[in-house]
Short mmCIF file of C-alpha atoms in Angstrom, two decimals:
data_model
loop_
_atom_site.label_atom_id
_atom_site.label_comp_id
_atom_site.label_asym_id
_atom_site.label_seq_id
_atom_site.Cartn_x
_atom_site.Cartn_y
_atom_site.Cartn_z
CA UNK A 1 -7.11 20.27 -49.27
CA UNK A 2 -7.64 16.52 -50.18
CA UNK A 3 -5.98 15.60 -47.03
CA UNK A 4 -8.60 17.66 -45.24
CA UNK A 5 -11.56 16.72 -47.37
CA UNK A 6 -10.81 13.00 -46.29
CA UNK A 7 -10.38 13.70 -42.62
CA UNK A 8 -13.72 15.28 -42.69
CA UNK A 9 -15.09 12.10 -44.60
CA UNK A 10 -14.02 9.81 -41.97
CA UNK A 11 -15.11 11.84 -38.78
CA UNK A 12 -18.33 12.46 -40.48
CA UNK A 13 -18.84 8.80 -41.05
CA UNK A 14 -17.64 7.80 -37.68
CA UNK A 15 -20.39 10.45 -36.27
CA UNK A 16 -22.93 8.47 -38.36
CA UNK A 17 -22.41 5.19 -37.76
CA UNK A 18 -22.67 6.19 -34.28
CA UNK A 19 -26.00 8.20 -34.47
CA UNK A 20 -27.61 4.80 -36.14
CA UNK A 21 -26.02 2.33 -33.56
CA UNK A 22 -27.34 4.19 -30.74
CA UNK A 23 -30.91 5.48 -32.24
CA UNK A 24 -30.20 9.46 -32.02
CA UNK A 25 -32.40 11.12 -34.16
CA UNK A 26 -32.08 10.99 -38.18
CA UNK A 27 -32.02 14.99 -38.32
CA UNK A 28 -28.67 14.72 -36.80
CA UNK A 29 -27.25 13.65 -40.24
CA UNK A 30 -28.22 16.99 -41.98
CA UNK A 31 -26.23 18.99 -39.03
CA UNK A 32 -23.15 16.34 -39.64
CA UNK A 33 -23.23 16.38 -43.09
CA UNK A 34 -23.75 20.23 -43.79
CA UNK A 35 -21.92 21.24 -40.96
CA UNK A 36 -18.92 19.09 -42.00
CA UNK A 37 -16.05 20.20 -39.53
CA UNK A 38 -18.47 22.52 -36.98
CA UNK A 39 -21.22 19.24 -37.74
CA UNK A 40 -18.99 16.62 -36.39
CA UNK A 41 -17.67 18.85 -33.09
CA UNK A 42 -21.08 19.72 -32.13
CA UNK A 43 -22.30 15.82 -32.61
CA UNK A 44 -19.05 14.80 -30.43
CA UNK A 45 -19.89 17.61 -27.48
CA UNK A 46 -23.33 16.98 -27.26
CA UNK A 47 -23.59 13.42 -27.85
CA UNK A 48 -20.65 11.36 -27.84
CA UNK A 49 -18.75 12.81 -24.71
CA UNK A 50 -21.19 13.20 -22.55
CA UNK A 51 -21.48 9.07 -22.62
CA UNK A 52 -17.91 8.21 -22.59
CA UNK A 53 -17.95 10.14 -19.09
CA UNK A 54 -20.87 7.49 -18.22
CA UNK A 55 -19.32 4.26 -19.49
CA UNK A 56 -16.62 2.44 -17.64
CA UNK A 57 -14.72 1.90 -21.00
CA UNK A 58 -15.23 5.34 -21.98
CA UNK A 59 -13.82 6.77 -18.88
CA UNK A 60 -11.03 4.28 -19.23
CA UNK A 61 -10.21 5.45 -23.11
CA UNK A 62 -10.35 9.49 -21.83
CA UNK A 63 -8.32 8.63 -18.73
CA UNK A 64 -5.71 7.01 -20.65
CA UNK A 65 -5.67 9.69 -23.50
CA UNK A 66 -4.94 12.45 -20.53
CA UNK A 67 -2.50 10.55 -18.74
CA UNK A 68 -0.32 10.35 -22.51
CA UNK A 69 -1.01 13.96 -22.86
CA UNK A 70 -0.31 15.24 -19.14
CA UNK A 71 1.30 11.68 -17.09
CA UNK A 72 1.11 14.38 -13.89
CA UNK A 73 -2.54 15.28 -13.94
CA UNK A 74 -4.13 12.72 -11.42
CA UNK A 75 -1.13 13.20 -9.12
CA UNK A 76 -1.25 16.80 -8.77
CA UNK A 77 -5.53 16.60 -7.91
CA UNK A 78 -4.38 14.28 -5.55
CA UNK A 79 -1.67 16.49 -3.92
CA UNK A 80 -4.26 19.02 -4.20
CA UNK A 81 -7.07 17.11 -1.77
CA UNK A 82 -4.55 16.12 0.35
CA UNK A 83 -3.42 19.79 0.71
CA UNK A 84 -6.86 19.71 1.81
CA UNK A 85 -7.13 17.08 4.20
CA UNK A 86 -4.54 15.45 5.37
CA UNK A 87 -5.92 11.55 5.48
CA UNK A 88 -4.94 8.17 5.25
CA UNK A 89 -6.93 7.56 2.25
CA UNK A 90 -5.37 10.53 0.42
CA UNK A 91 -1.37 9.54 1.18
CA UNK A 92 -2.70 6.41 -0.05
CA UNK A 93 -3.81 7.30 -3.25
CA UNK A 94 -0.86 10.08 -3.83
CA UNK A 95 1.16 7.40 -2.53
CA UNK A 96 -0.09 4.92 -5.46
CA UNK A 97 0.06 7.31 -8.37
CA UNK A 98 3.58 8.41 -7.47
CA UNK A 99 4.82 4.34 -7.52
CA UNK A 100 2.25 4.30 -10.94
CA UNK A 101 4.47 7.06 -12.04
CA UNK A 102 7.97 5.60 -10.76
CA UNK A 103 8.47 8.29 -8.30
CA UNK A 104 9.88 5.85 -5.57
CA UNK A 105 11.56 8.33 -3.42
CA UNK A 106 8.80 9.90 -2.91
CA UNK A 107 6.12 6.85 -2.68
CA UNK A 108 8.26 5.54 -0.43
CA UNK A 109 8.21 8.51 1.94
CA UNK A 110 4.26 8.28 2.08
CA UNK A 111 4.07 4.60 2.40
CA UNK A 112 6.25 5.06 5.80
CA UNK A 113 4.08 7.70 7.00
CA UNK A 114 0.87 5.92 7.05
CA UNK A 115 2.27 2.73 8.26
CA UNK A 116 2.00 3.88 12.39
CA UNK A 117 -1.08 3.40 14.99
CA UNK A 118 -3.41 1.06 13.26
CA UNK A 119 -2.16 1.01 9.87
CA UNK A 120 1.37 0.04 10.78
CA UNK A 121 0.98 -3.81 9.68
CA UNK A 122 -1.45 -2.94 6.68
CA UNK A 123 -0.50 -5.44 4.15
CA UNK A 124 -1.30 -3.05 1.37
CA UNK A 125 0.45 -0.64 2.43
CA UNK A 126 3.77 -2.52 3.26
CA UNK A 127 3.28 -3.97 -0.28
CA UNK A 128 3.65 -0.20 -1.41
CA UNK A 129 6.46 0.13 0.38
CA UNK A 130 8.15 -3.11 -0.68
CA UNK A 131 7.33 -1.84 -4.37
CA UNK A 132 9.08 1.44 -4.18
CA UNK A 133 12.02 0.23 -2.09
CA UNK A 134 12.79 -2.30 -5.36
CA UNK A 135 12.49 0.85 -7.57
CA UNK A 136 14.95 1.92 -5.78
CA UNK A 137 16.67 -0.54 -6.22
CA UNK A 138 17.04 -1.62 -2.33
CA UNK A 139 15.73 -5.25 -2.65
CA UNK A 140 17.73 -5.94 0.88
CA UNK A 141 14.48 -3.53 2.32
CA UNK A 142 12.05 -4.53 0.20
CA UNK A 143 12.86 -8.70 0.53
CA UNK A 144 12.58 -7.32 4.59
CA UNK A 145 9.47 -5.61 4.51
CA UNK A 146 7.67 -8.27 2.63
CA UNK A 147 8.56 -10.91 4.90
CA UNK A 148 7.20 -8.41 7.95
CA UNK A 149 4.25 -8.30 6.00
CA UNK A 150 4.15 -12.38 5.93
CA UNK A 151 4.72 -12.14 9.56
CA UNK A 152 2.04 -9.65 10.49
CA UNK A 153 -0.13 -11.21 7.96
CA UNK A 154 -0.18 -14.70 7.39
CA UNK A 155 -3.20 -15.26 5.47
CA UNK A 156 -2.60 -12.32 2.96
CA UNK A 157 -1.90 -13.45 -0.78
CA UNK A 158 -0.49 -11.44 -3.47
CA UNK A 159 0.53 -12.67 -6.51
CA UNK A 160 2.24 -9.45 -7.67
CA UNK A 161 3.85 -9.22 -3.73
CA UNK A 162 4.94 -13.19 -4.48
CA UNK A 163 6.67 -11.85 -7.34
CA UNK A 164 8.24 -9.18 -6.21
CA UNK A 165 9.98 -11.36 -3.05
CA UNK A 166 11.23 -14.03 -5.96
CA UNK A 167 12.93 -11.14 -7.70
CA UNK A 168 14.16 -9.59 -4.71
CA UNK A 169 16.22 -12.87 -3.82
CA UNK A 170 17.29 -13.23 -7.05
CA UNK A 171 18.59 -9.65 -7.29
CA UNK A 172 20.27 -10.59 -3.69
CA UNK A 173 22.09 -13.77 -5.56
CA UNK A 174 19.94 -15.75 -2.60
CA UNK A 175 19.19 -18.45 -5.94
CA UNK A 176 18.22 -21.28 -4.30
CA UNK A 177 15.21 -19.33 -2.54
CA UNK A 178 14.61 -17.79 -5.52
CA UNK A 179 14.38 -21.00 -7.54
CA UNK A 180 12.08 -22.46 -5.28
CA UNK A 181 9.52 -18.96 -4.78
CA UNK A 182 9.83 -18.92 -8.99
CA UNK A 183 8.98 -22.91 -9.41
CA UNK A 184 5.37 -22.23 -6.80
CA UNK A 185 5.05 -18.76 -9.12
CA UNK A 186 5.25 -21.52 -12.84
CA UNK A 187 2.21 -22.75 -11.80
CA UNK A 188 0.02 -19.64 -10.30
CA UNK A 189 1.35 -16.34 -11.83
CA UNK A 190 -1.06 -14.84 -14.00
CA UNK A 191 1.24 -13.88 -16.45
CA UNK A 192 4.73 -14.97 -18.33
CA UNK A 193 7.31 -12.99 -16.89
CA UNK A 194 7.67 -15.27 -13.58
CA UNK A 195 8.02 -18.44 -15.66
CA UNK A 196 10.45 -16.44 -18.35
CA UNK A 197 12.50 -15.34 -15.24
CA UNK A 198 12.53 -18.64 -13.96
CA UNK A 199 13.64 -20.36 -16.73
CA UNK A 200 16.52 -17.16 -17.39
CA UNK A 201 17.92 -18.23 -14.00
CA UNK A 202 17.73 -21.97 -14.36
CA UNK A 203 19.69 -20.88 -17.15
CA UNK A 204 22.38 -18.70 -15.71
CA UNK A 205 22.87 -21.65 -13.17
CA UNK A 206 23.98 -24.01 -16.09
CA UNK A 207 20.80 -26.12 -15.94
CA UNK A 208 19.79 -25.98 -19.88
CA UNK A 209 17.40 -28.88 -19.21
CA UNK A 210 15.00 -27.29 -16.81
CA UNK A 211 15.45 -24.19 -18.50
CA UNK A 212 14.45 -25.78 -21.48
CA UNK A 213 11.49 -27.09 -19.65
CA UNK A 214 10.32 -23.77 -18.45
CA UNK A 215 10.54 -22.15 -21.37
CA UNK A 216 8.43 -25.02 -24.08
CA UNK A 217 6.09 -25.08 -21.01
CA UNK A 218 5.22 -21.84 -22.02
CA UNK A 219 4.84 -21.99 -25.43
CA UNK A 220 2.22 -25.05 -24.86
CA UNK A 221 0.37 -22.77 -22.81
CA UNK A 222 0.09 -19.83 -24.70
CA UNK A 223 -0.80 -22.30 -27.32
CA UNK A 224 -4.32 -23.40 -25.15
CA UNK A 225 -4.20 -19.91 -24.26
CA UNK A 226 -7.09 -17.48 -25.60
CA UNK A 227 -6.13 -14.96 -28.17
CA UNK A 228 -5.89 -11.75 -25.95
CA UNK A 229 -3.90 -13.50 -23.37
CA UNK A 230 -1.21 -13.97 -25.93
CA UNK A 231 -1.45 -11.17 -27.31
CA UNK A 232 -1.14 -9.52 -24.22
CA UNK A 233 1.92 -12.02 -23.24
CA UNK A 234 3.54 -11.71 -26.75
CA UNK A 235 7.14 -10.30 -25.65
CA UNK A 236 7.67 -12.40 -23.12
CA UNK A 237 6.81 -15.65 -25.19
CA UNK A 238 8.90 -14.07 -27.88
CA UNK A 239 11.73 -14.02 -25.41
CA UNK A 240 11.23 -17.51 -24.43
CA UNK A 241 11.58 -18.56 -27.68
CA UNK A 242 14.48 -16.17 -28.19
CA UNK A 243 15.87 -18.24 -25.32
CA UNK A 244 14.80 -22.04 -26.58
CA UNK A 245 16.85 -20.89 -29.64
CA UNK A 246 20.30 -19.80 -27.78
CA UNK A 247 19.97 -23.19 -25.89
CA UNK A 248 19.77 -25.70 -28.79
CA UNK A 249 23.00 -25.61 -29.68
CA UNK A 250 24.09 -25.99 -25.90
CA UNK A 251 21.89 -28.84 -25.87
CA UNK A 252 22.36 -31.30 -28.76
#
């Protein structure tokens, strides 16, 4: 009982502090308070859901809750329309929530069949493709179908495409290439995981030095960093100190 008395406590205060913040009427606290349980669900239908489907970050919190609970739902609407119509845009988005969901078999398969007639050099879609061939672990195809894209497109950029070609040579053991995609990568990747894999195959190539380099670089940026970026980069800095660590004795 005192575990559901509290629960009840909370919600209801939640419900209020809401109703003041966003200027609902002050009647509303007689329904949340008296209703207690029955209070707070009516309150949440009426008034709180119906602008979480309005707000951007709302949508974003609900969409994220559904995908935990059912991962499948936004793939099978998709399959769904497309059983519907049968369009580009549809194999596109089925397509992209199948590589979301690391079904690359099957992203694959749709990437191919848009790429023909006018779409056959889209560099979006031979990203896609390039994706899900390194999920399947066929970096030979997806190193080749990134540099068609280059070839088709020379003026596209992609930082997450850049990435994906430095891994792919890596993965291939073609480490000089590699070294010199990751060193452009140190310097324009948003994000710590190029730099961390640079500095992890410096390393495996016996050159602690640069290594070392790589890896205090990016502790001194995280350090002029704002707070959510290192938050949001925390494992991979951990790692790179991980790494600074297992080098020091290498290096004295």
């Amino acid at each position: 009982m005192p575990v559901l008395l509290i629960a009840s406590v909370l919600l209801q205060f939640v419900c209020l502090v809401h109703m003041v913040r966003s200027g609902r009427p002050y009647w509303w606290i007689w329904v949340i308070m008296l209703g207690s349980y029955l209070g707070v669900a009516v309150y949440f239908f009426t008034q709180i859901l119906p602008e979480l489907r309005h707000d951007p970050a709302g949508r974003r919190l609900v969409r994220n809750v559904r995908d935990r609970i059912d991962p499948e739902h936004q793939r099978r609407r998709i399959a769904q329309q497309l059983d519907v119509a049968d369009t580009v845009e549809n194999r596109r988005r089925l397509a992209e929530e199948s590589l979301r969901l690391g079904d690359y078999t099957n992203a694959a398969e749709l990437y191919r069949s848009v790429l023909k007639g006018i779409y056959a050099t889209d560099p979006a879609f031979l990203l896609g493709l390039a994706q899900s061939l390194a999920g399947l672990g066929d970096h030979a195809g997806a190193r080749d179908t990134l540099d068609a894209l280059i070839r088709a497109n020379p003026q596209f950029r992609s930082d997450e495409g850049h990435f994906l070609y430095a891994r792919c040579l890596e993965a291939l053991g073609e480490n000089d290439r590699a070294l010199e995609e990751y060193s452009v990568l140190a310097t324009s990747y948003p994000g710590e995981e190029a730099r961390l894999r640079y500095g992890r195959l410096l390393k495996s190539l016996n050159r602690p030095r640069d290594a070392r380099r790589v890896f205090e670089d990016m502790l001194k940026r995280a350090k002029a960093a704002p707070k959510y970026y290192r938050r949001k980069e925390q494992a991979h800095l951990d790692a790179a100190k991980q790494e600074l660590a297992e080098l020091a004795p290498a290096t004295e």
